[in-house]
Each structure stands twice: as structure tokens, then as C-alpha cells.
Coordinates of C-alpha atoms and ligand atoms in Angstrom, one line a residue:
M1 CA 45.9 109.5 89.7
E2 CA 44.4 106.7 87.5
W3 CA 41.6 105.3 89.2
E4 CA 40.2 102.0 88.7
V5 CA 36.1 101.2 89.1
V6 CA 34.8 97.9 90.6
I7 CA 31.7 96.8 90.7
G8 CA 29.1 93.9 91.7
L9 CA 25.4 93.5 91.3
E10 CA 23.0 92.0 93.5
I11 CA 19.7 91.3 91.4
H12 CA 16.9 90.6 92.4
A13 CA 14.5 88.5 90.1
Q14 CA 11.0 88.1 91.1
L15 CA 10.0 84.2 89.8
A16 CA 7.1 84.0 87.7
T17 CA 4.9 81.7 90.2
Q18 CA 1.4 81.3 90.3
S19 CA 1.7 81.3 94.2
K20 CA 3.9 82.4 97.0
I21 CA 6.9 80.8 97.8
F22 CA 6.0 79.3 101.0
S23 CA 2.1 79.4 100.8
G24 CA -0.8 78.9 98.3
A25 CA -1.8 82.8 98.0
S26 CA -1.9 84.4 94.7
T27 CA 1.2 86.7 93.3
A28 CA -0.8 88.1 91.1
Y29 CA 0.1 92.1 90.8
G30 CA -2.0 95.1 91.5
A31 CA -4.9 93.3 93.8
L32 CA -6.1 95.3 96.5
P33 CA -3.8 95.8 99.5
N34 CA -3.6 92.6 101.8
T35 CA -5.9 90.4 99.8
Q36 CA -3.3 88.4 98.9
A37 CA -1.5 87.7 102.2
C38 CA -2.6 84.5 104.0
A39 CA -1.8 83.3 107.1
V40 CA 1.5 82.0 106.3
D41 CA 2.2 85.7 104.8
L42 CA 0.4 87.3 108.0
A43 CA 3.0 85.4 110.2
L44 CA -0.2 83.8 112.7
P45 CA 1.1 81.4 115.2
G46 CA 1.2 77.8 114.1
T47 CA 1.5 78.4 110.3
L48 CA 4.3 76.4 108.7
P49 CA 5.9 77.0 105.4
V50 CA 5.6 74.7 102.6
L51 CA 8.3 75.1 99.8
N52 CA 7.0 75.5 96.5
A53 CA 8.6 73.6 93.9
D54 CA 8.3 75.6 90.6
V55 CA 10.4 77.9 92.5
V56 CA 13.4 75.0 92.7
R57 CA 12.7 74.3 88.8
M58 CA 12.8 77.8 88.0
A59 CA 16.1 78.1 90.1
A60 CA 17.8 75.1 88.8
K61 CA 16.9 76.1 85.1
F62 CA 18.7 79.7 86.1
G63 CA 21.6 77.6 87.1
L64 CA 22.0 75.1 84.6
A65 CA 21.9 78.5 82.1
I66 CA 24.9 80.2 84.0
D67 CA 27.0 76.8 83.9
A68 CA 26.7 76.8 87.6
E69 CA 26.5 74.2 90.0
V70 CA 23.0 73.2 91.2
A71 CA 23.6 72.5 94.6
P72 CA 22.3 68.8 95.4
M73 CA 21.8 70.5 99.1
S74 CA 21.0 74.0 99.8
V75 CA 19.4 75.1 103.3
F76 CA 16.9 78.3 103.9
A77 CA 17.9 80.4 106.9
R78 CA 16.7 82.9 108.8
K79 CA 17.8 86.3 108.4
N80 CA 16.4 88.2 111.3
Y81 CA 15.6 91.8 111.5
F82 CA 12.7 94.0 112.6
Y83 CA 10.5 96.3 110.3
P84 CA 6.9 96.7 110.4
D85 CA 6.5 94.9 106.7
L86 CA 8.0 91.7 107.8
P87 CA 5.6 90.3 110.4
K88 CA 7.6 86.9 111.4
G89 CA 10.4 89.1 112.4
Y90 CA 12.7 87.4 109.9
Q91 CA 13.1 87.0 106.0
I92 CA 13.5 83.1 105.3
S93 CA 16.6 83.4 102.7
Q94 CA 19.6 81.2 102.1
F95 CA 22.9 82.0 103.6
E96 CA 25.7 79.7 103.7
L97 CA 24.4 76.8 101.4
P98 CA 22.6 78.4 98.4
V99 CA 20.8 76.6 96.0
V100 CA 23.2 77.8 93.0
K101 CA 26.7 78.8 93.1
K102 CA 29.6 79.5 91.1
G103 CA 28.8 80.2 87.5
H104 CA 29.5 83.0 85.0
L105 CA 28.2 84.9 82.1
M106 CA 29.8 86.4 79.0
I107 CA 28.9 90.0 78.2
R108 CA 30.2 92.2 75.1
V109 CA 31.0 95.4 75.6
D110 CA 32.7 97.8 72.8
D111 CA 33.5 94.9 71.1
E112 CA 35.4 93.4 73.9
E113 CA 34.1 90.0 75.6
L114 CA 34.1 89.7 79.3
R115 CA 33.5 87.1 81.3
I116 CA 31.7 88.0 84.3
G117 CA 31.5 85.9 87.9
I118 CA 28.5 84.6 89.2
T119 CA 29.2 83.9 93.3
R120 CA 25.9 82.5 94.1
A121 CA 22.3 82.6 93.1
H122 CA 20.0 81.9 96.4
L123 CA 16.6 81.7 96.9
E124 CA 14.4 84.2 99.2
E125 CA 11.0 85.7 100.0
D126 CA 9.8 88.9 99.3
A127 CA 8.6 91.7 102.1
G128 CA 5.6 93.5 102.3
K129 CA 5.2 96.9 101.2
S130 CA 5.2 100.4 103.5
L131 CA 2.5 102.9 101.9
H132 CA 3.4 106.4 102.9
E133 CA 1.5 108.3 100.9
A134 CA -2.2 107.7 101.5
F135 CA -1.8 108.1 105.1
D136 CA -1.5 111.1 107.2
S137 CA 1.2 111.1 109.7
S138 CA 0.8 107.1 109.5
T139 CA 1.8 104.2 107.5
G140 CA -0.4 101.5 105.6
I141 CA 1.2 97.8 105.3
D142 CA 0.6 95.9 102.3
L143 CA 1.5 92.0 102.6
N144 CA 0.3 91.2 99.1
R145 CA 4.0 91.1 98.2
A146 CA 5.3 89.2 101.5
G147 CA 6.2 86.2 100.9
T148 CA 6.8 86.4 96.6
P149 CA 9.6 84.3 95.9
L150 CA 13.0 85.6 94.6
L151 CA 16.1 84.7 93.2
E152 CA 18.8 87.2 94.5
I153 CA 22.0 86.7 91.5
V154 CA 25.0 87.8 93.1
S155 CA 28.0 89.0 90.9
E156 CA 31.8 89.0 91.6
P157 CA 33.2 92.1 91.4
D158 CA 34.2 91.8 87.8
L159 CA 32.4 94.9 86.5
R160 CA 34.7 97.7 85.6
S161 CA 32.5 100.4 84.2
A162 CA 28.5 101.4 84.4
K163 CA 28.6 100.5 80.7
Q164 CA 29.7 96.9 81.9
A165 CA 27.4 96.4 84.7
V166 CA 24.2 97.7 82.3
A167 CA 25.3 95.6 79.9
Y168 CA 25.4 92.6 82.3
M169 CA 22.5 93.5 83.6
K170 CA 20.6 93.5 80.2
K171 CA 21.9 90.3 79.6
I172 CA 20.7 88.7 83.0
H173 CA 17.0 90.3 82.1
A174 CA 17.1 89.0 78.5
L175 CA 18.1 85.3 79.9
V176 CA 15.5 85.4 82.9
R177 CA 13.0 85.9 80.2
Y178 CA 14.1 83.4 77.9
L179 CA 13.9 80.9 80.7
E180 CA 10.6 82.1 81.5
I181 CA 11.3 82.3 85.0
C182 CA 11.0 86.1 85.7
D183 CA 8.5 88.5 83.8
G184 CA 11.6 91.1 83.9
N185 CA 8.8 93.8 84.9
M186 CA 11.2 96.5 86.0
Q187 CA 7.9 99.5 86.7
E188 CA 6.4 96.3 88.8
G189 CA 9.5 95.6 90.8
S190 CA 9.9 92.2 89.3
F191 CA 13.4 92.7 88.3
R192 CA 15.6 95.3 90.1
C193 CA 19.2 95.3 91.4
D194 CA 21.5 96.6 94.2
A195 CA 24.8 97.9 92.5
N196 CA 28.1 97.5 94.6
V197 CA 30.7 100.4 93.9
S198 CA 34.0 101.3 94.8
V199 CA 37.2 102.6 93.5
R200 CA 41.0 102.1 93.6
P201 CA 44.0 103.7 92.4
Q202 CA 45.0 101.8 89.0
G203 CA 47.0 98.6 89.7
Q204 CA 46.1 98.4 93.2
T205 CA 45.1 94.3 94.0
E206 CA 42.9 95.1 97.2
L207 CA 39.7 96.1 96.5
G208 CA 38.8 99.7 97.7
T209 CA 36.0 100.3 100.4
R210 CA 32.3 100.1 98.7
A211 CA 29.1 101.9 98.8
E212 CA 25.9 99.7 98.1
V213 CA 23.4 101.8 96.3
K214 CA 19.8 100.0 96.8
N215 CA 17.0 98.8 94.7
L216 CA 17.7 100.5 91.5
N217 CA 14.5 99.5 89.1
S218 CA 16.0 101.1 85.5
F219 CA 18.8 100.4 83.0
R220 CA 19.2 104.3 83.6
F221 CA 19.2 104.9 86.9
V222 CA 22.0 101.8 87.3
E223 CA 24.0 103.7 85.1
K224 CA 23.2 107.0 86.3
A225 CA 23.7 106.1 89.7
I226 CA 27.0 104.3 89.4
H227 CA 28.5 107.4 87.6
Y228 CA 27.3 109.1 90.6
E229 CA 29.1 107.1 92.8
I230 CA 32.3 107.1 91.4
E231 CA 32.7 110.6 91.2
R232 CA 31.5 111.1 94.6
Q233 CA 34.2 108.6 95.8
I234 CA 37.0 110.0 93.5
D235 CA 36.1 113.2 94.9
I236 CA 36.3 112.1 98.7
I237 CA 40.0 110.4 98.2
E238 CA 41.3 112.9 96.3
N239 CA 40.1 115.3 99.0
G240 CA 42.1 113.0 101.7
D241 CA 39.3 111.5 103.2
Q242 CA 37.9 107.8 103.5
V243 CA 35.2 106.3 101.7
V244 CA 32.6 104.9 104.3
Q245 CA 31.2 101.1 103.8
E246 CA 27.3 102.0 103.7
T247 CA 24.1 101.6 102.0
R248 CA 22.7 104.4 100.0
L249 CA 19.5 105.5 98.2
Y250 CA 19.5 107.0 94.5
D251 CA 17.3 110.1 94.0
S252 CA 16.4 110.1 90.2
A253 CA 14.9 113.5 90.7
K254 CA 18.3 114.8 91.4
D255 CA 20.3 112.2 90.2
E256 CA 21.9 111.6 93.2
T257 CA 22.6 109.0 95.8
R258 CA 22.5 109.6 99.5
S259 CA 23.4 107.6 102.6
M260 CA 20.6 105.6 103.9
R261 CA 22.4 103.7 107.0
S262 CA 25.9 102.7 107.4
K263 CA 26.4 99.0 106.1
E264 CA 25.0 96.1 108.6
E265 CA 27.3 92.9 108.6
A266 CA 26.2 89.5 108.1
N267 CA 26.2 88.4 112.0
D268 CA 24.0 91.4 112.8
Y269 CA 21.1 89.2 110.9
R270 CA 22.0 86.2 113.4
Y271 CA 21.6 84.0 110.1
F272 CA 20.7 80.4 111.6
P273 CA 18.9 77.4 109.6
D274 CA 15.1 77.8 109.5
P275 CA 14.0 74.7 111.7
D276 CA 10.8 75.1 110.0
L277 CA 12.1 73.4 106.8
L278 CA 14.2 70.9 105.7
P279 CA 17.4 71.1 103.8
L280 CA 16.7 71.3 100.1
R281 CA 17.7 68.2 98.4
I282 CA 17.8 68.2 94.2
T283 CA 18.3 64.9 92.9
A284 CA 20.1 64.0 89.7
E285 CA 16.8 62.8 87.9
F286 CA 15.3 66.2 89.0
L287 CA 17.8 68.4 87.5
E288 CA 17.9 65.9 84.6
A289 CA 14.1 66.8 84.0
V290 CA 14.8 70.4 84.3
R291 CA 17.4 70.1 81.5
Q292 CA 14.9 68.5 79.2
T293 CA 13.1 71.7 79.5
M294 CA 15.7 74.3 78.9
P295 CA 15.6 76.6 75.8
E296 CA 17.7 77.8 73.0
L297 CA 19.9 80.5 75.2
P298 CA 20.5 83.9 73.7
D299 CA 24.4 82.9 73.2
Q300 CA 23.2 79.6 71.1
K301 CA 20.3 81.4 69.2
R302 CA 23.1 84.2 68.3
Q303 CA 25.2 81.8 67.1
R304 CA 22.5 79.5 65.1
F305 CA 21.5 83.2 63.5
M306 CA 25.1 83.4 62.0
N307 CA 24.6 80.2 61.0
D308 CA 21.6 79.4 59.7
Y309 CA 20.7 83.4 57.9
A310 CA 24.4 84.4 57.4
L311 CA 24.2 87.2 59.5
S312 CA 26.7 89.1 60.7
D313 CA 28.0 88.9 64.6
Y314 CA 26.6 92.3 65.2
D315 CA 23.2 91.5 63.4
A316 CA 22.6 88.1 65.2
E317 CA 23.4 90.0 68.7
V318 CA 21.1 92.7 68.1
L319 CA 18.1 89.9 67.0
S320 CA 18.8 87.8 69.8
S321 CA 19.0 90.2 72.6
S322 CA 15.3 89.3 73.8
R323 CA 13.3 86.4 72.9
E324 CA 10.1 88.1 71.3
L325 CA 12.9 90.0 69.3
A326 CA 14.2 87.0 67.5
D327 CA 10.8 85.2 67.3
Y328 CA 9.7 88.2 65.5
Y329 CA 12.5 87.9 63.3
E330 CA 12.2 84.4 62.7
Q331 CA 8.6 84.6 62.0
L332 CA 9.2 87.1 59.3
V333 CA 12.2 85.2 57.2
N334 CA 9.8 82.1 57.5
T335 CA 7.0 83.6 56.2
S336 CA 8.4 86.2 53.6
H337 CA 11.1 83.9 52.2
C338 CA 13.2 86.7 51.6
D339 CA 16.7 87.4 51.9
P340 CA 17.6 87.5 56.0
K341 CA 20.2 89.8 55.7
L342 CA 17.6 92.0 54.2
C343 CA 14.9 91.2 57.0
A344 CA 17.4 91.7 59.3
N345 CA 18.1 95.4 58.1
W346 CA 14.4 95.9 58.3
V347 CA 13.8 94.9 62.0
S348 CA 17.1 96.5 63.5
G349 CA 16.5 99.6 60.7
D350 CA 13.3 100.8 60.4
L351 CA 11.2 99.0 62.6
A352 CA 13.2 99.3 65.8
A353 CA 13.4 103.2 65.2
A354 CA 9.3 103.2 65.0
L355 CA 9.4 101.2 68.0
N356 CA 11.6 103.2 69.6
K357 CA 10.0 107.0 68.6
S358 CA 6.1 105.0 69.8
G359 CA 7.9 103.7 72.7
D360 CA 6.2 100.3 72.1
D361 CA 7.7 97.2 73.2
I362 CA 8.3 94.8 70.1
T363 CA 5.3 92.9 71.1
E364 CA 3.4 96.0 71.0
S365 CA 4.6 96.6 67.1
K366 CA 2.1 98.2 65.1
I367 CA 3.2 96.0 62.1
Q368 CA 3.2 92.4 62.5
A369 CA 5.8 90.0 61.3
D370 CA 3.5 88.9 58.4
D371 CA 2.4 91.9 57.5
L372 CA 6.4 93.3 57.3
A373 CA 7.1 90.2 55.4
G374 CA 4.2 91.2 52.9
L375 CA 6.4 94.7 52.2
I376 CA 9.3 93.2 51.9
Q377 CA 8.3 90.5 49.2
R378 CA 7.7 93.7 47.4
I379 CA 10.7 94.9 47.5
E380 CA 12.2 91.7 46.5
D381 CA 9.9 91.3 43.5
N382 CA 10.8 94.9 42.5
T383 CA 7.2 96.1 42.8
I384 CA 8.5 99.2 44.4
S385 CA 12.1 100.6 45.1
G386 CA 13.8 100.3 49.2
K387 CA 13.5 104.1 49.3
I388 CA 9.6 104.1 48.8
A389 CA 9.4 101.0 51.0
K390 CA 10.3 103.3 53.8
E391 CA 7.4 105.6 52.9
V392 CA 5.5 102.4 52.4
F393 CA 6.7 101.7 55.8
E394 CA 5.5 104.6 57.5
A395 CA 2.2 104.8 56.5
M396 CA 1.6 101.0 57.6
Y397 CA 2.6 102.1 60.9
R398 CA -0.1 104.5 61.1
G399 CA -2.4 101.9 60.5
E400 CA -3.3 102.5 56.8
G401 CA -3.0 99.1 55.6
S402 CA -1.2 96.3 54.0
A403 CA 1.8 96.6 52.1
D404 CA 0.0 96.1 49.0
D405 CA -3.2 97.8 49.2
I406 CA -0.9 101.1 50.3
I407 CA 1.2 100.4 47.4
E408 CA -2.0 100.2 45.1
N409 CA -3.9 103.1 46.8
K410 CA -1.1 105.7 46.5
G411 CA 0.1 104.3 43.2
L412 CA 3.5 103.5 44.2
K413 CA 4.3 100.6 41.9
Q414 CA 7.8 100.8 40.7
I415 CA 8.1 101.9 36.9
T416 CA 9.7 98.9 35.4
D417 CA 9.0 99.1 31.8
S418 CA 12.3 100.3 30.0
S419 CA 10.5 102.1 27.2
A420 CA 8.8 104.5 29.6
I421 CA 11.8 104.8 31.7
E422 CA 13.9 105.7 28.0
A423 CA 11.3 108.5 27.2
I424 CA 12.0 110.2 30.7
I425 CA 15.5 110.1 30.5
D426 CA 15.1 111.4 26.5
Q427 CA 13.4 114.4 27.8
V428 CA 15.6 115.1 30.5
I429 CA 18.6 114.7 28.4
A430 CA 17.1 117.0 26.1
E431 CA 16.3 119.5 28.5
S432 CA 19.7 119.7 30.1
P433 CA 22.5 119.9 27.4
Q434 CA 24.6 122.2 29.2
Q435 CA 25.1 119.3 31.6
V436 CA 25.1 116.7 29.2
E437 CA 28.1 118.4 27.3
Q438 CA 29.9 118.8 30.7
Y439 CA 29.3 115.1 31.3
R440 CA 30.5 114.3 27.9
A441 CA 33.5 116.2 28.6
G442 CA 34.6 114.7 31.7
K443 CA 32.5 116.1 34.6
E444 CA 31.4 112.5 35.5
K445 CA 29.9 113.6 39.0
L446 CA 26.9 115.2 37.1
F447 CA 25.2 111.4 36.7
G448 CA 23.9 111.8 39.9
Y449 CA 22.2 115.1 38.7
F450 CA 20.4 113.0 36.0
V451 CA 19.5 110.2 38.1
G452 CA 18.0 113.1 40.3
K453 CA 16.1 114.5 37.7
V454 CA 14.5 111.3 36.2
M455 CA 13.7 110.5 39.9
K456 CA 11.8 113.6 40.2
Q457 CA 9.8 112.9 37.0
T458 CA 8.8 109.7 38.1
Q459 CA 8.3 110.7 41.8
G460 CA 11.0 108.1 42.9
K461 CA 8.7 105.3 41.4
A462 CA 11.5 104.4 38.5
N463 CA 13.6 101.5 39.2
P464 CA 17.0 102.6 40.5
A465 CA 19.0 99.7 38.3
Q466 CA 17.3 100.4 35.4
V467 CA 17.4 103.9 35.3
N468 CA 21.1 104.1 35.8
Q469 CA 21.9 101.6 33.0
I470 CA 19.6 103.3 30.4
L471 CA 21.3 106.8 31.2
K472 CA 24.5 105.3 30.9
S473 CA 24.0 103.8 27.8
K474 CA 22.0 107.3 26.4
L475 CA 24.9 109.1 27.7
Ligands
ADP501 P1 26.6 92.1 101.2 O1 26.2 92.7 100.1 O2 25.0 91.0 101.4 O3 27.3 92.1 102.4 P2 28.8 90.6 99.6 O4 29.5 90.7 101.0 O5 28.8 89.1 99.5 O6 27.5 90.8 100.3 O7 29.0 91.4 98.5 C1 27.6 91.6 97.4 C2 28.2 92.5 96.1 O8 28.8 93.1 96.5 C3 28.7 91.2 95.2 O9 28.1 91.3 94.0 C4 30.1 91.5 95.3 O10 30.4 91.3 94.1 C5 29.9 93.2 95.7 N1 31.3 93.6 96.2 C6 32.1 92.9 97.5 N2 33.1 94.2 97.5 C7 33.0 95.1 96.8 C8 33.8 96.2 96.7 N3 35.0 96.2 97.2 N4 33.5 96.8 95.4 C9 32.4 96.7 94.6 N5 31.9 95.7 94.9 C10 31.7 94.5 95.7
MG502 MG1 24.0 93.2 99.9

């Protein structure tokens, strides 16, 4: 039987506000436990929530970016459940009337352009954290995170593979960072997702029963957890059993998902509008003001890179995948005044490889855009060949100085003096009478042999174009 995989993601993006969604307490990460939880976050009697306007601006910005409806009126609701890290006994969220609905996003996977529907994005507060490790047979509660603003972004069940799910999640990740509404830090939990996964026989229109894998905080875990779920569910069905709808946890150490609890239904939560908060009204003027603050978005940037710099679709896609990478690239082009395609090759080639190897982010690059510009200029003005440039690049990455310093100190300047090159070629020809004879008898493949000899003699410093030309005429 052929199986079709169906996936919908619920992504939680922590909004990058200074203070919490309903209180003035700081949202800064890493403080001592319970030092950033005020009376509202602790749910002391008599306190009332006050909505943070920045949260609304950020949600509206996101809504505009995914071509969604930003609701003129939305409502905060209480989601009731008991847990020690939730002192109010309910979480303030949005239920029937979310602030953003009916948007979409384009993703590209294996050269295919796919439209992924976004059902809704709603505002809610985060809960506190239970700490099990530091306490013997008891649990500590840290309420610093309680009341941190979250935007929960819910996709339609439009994704058909783990690869598509990861591509979609990466695109949302890039988008919230472009919009500067979330720092995207996955280690700190600022960006995480729940993956809903089901399978059905190819051709069936009804959705299969899904399992929801909670709290995945890396792209790799999302991919692995989904793969595991697909295998698990197909096995169950092929053995004649039924998948149960439930919430599962992914254990990265064992690379498996485990049942956590049977799936709760919405009505278990006794949702109702929070009487402490007025309906949220977003006026046309407010939305227009938000529109004025919209930055260039990834897809727009990709298009502009193709137009302005004549980059291929692929190059433009890679370079616009993050705002920092795009900024780096543009600064490189602007300061070097060099061929944009050559610049693109260096950024997505040698630089990307070096960053990958050292585990650095583009913002942590050991070579700044202006320094790389210095190297690429030396390629374009023929001071060094592209091959020697790689050697210079490595030295720059090790911190040995600027391109010019390294070229000078290591004596890497390209030999462009044609009489010097001629002299070396004469010598090579004189030393290889047999090869010359064979070449002249029609064994043209031997040309590379001569080029290699000349390059060896000059430690790779002879200008390749000149070597080719002079060799041809001499032979
Ligand atoms: P909740 O998980 O809170 O009950 P929903 O029922 O709205 O919320 O669904 C949440 C997510 O699950 C959405 O992203 C949706 O696309 C996805 N989803 C719903 N049904 C299925 C299914 N049968 N298979 C895979 N994903 C599904
Ligand atoms: Mg859910």
C-alpha cells in the first residue's frame, strides 16, 4: 500500500518584547528563578492584566507578512487547566476569535513551489517552568517565563513530508527574524513547534488519525520525530491496528517518540472569554501605521537580488534565507564593487563552508564583509588567482590579517609578467621533449600536463589565462 503523509505544525514564537504580555515584568532570558515574576504573573488576588501594545503590533506585522486577515476585533479567552507552573489555573490565550487568520506562505522543496495555508496565529501567554533536576524528590517552580508573550502560528494540514515541514518551519523562522518580532533562539526556547502527523492510504480524502509530537526545539528534531512517527503509524496500520489520537514526546537521545497523554479535546479546557480583558480592537489607522514599518521580506529580497545582481534563482534564495546573510552579501557587493556573482559564490561557497566547520553564525564570522571585499578585489584585479585566493581566505579565517597583508607576507602575488612566464614555459618544454612530440602528434590531452608543470614551478602563482595562451603558441 502507498501511504500519504499529512502534517500540520503549531509553531510557538516568543515575541521579542521588553516586558510581558499582561504585566510590566522583564522578559530577559537567564535571570535567577522568580526574580522576574511580578504580582500579576504570580496571580496574586486583586491583580488585573493589562495588554502590552507591542505584542499587538508584532502580531499585526506577522499577519501582514503572510497575507492574512488581521482581525478588527479579537478576543482573549481563558484556557483552564491545572498545573503547578500555572498559578492562575488558566492560561490567557485566544480561541474562537484569533488576531490573525487565513494567511499563507510559499515554500520551495526540490524545485517545487508549494503554498502552505496558515489557519490562524493567536496571542497567548507562556507558563512557568518546572525544575526537576536541582531538587531531591520535589519540584521547583520558576515563574520568570510566566506571562511571556507567544504567537502561536497554526498551519493547515498541507505539508506532505518531513522535508516540507522543515522547509516551512525554516521559512517561518526566517520571517519572524526579518520582521524582528522574535529572536528565533531555539536553544532558549524562543522558537519551538508541535508537529501533528498522520498517514492515510494514497488517494483517500479523509484525514487519518493524528498524533501530536510536542515541543520540538530544533529543525533536526522536527525532521527525526516526524520520520519516526510516519514509520510507527504505518507499522500500526499494516499490523491491522489503529493509531490513537494522542500527545507524544520526542526523546532525542533514543530517537523515538513516546506517548505522554491521550489527546485532550478543546471542551476539556472550558474556554470562555476572559472578563478581565476587553476585546482587542485593531483600527485601520493602527494597521496602516504597522504597514509603514514593514521591512523588505525574504521573497521580495530574493526577487530584488535576481533583478539587481543578476543572480540565479537558487543563489538569490540561499542569500536571502536570513536577513543577516543578505545584509552581509549586500555589504560585500557594495564595498567591493566586484562582480555580484563572484561575491555570491564566495559567500555561499567558501565562507558558508568555513562557518559550517567552525559552527559559527554569519554574525560571528571571523571575516567581516569589508575584509572579504578586500580579497575579492585582489581576484578581480588579477593580483591573485582564484585558487590562491582560497589559500588567502583560509589564512584570513585563521586571523592572520587582511588579504593584502597575507598576499604580501606569503609572497602570493600572481605572476603576470609575460616574459617571466615565457621563460618558465621554455624551460618546461625543454625538459619534456617526449611529451612535446606526443602533443604535436595529436595527443592534445597532454596540454594539462604542461599547465601543471608551469604551475608547480610557480607554486600556483602564474596567471592561468596567460599560461594557457603562451603555452598554446609555443607548442
Ligand atoms: P489542537 O491540536 O489544538 O486540537 P487543531 O485541531 O486545530 O488544534 O489542529 C492543530 C494542528 O493539527 C493544525 O496544524 C492542523 O493542521 C493539524 N492537523 C489537524 N488534523 C490533522 C491530521 N489528521 N493530520 C495531520 N495534521 C492535522
Ligand atoms: Mg495542538
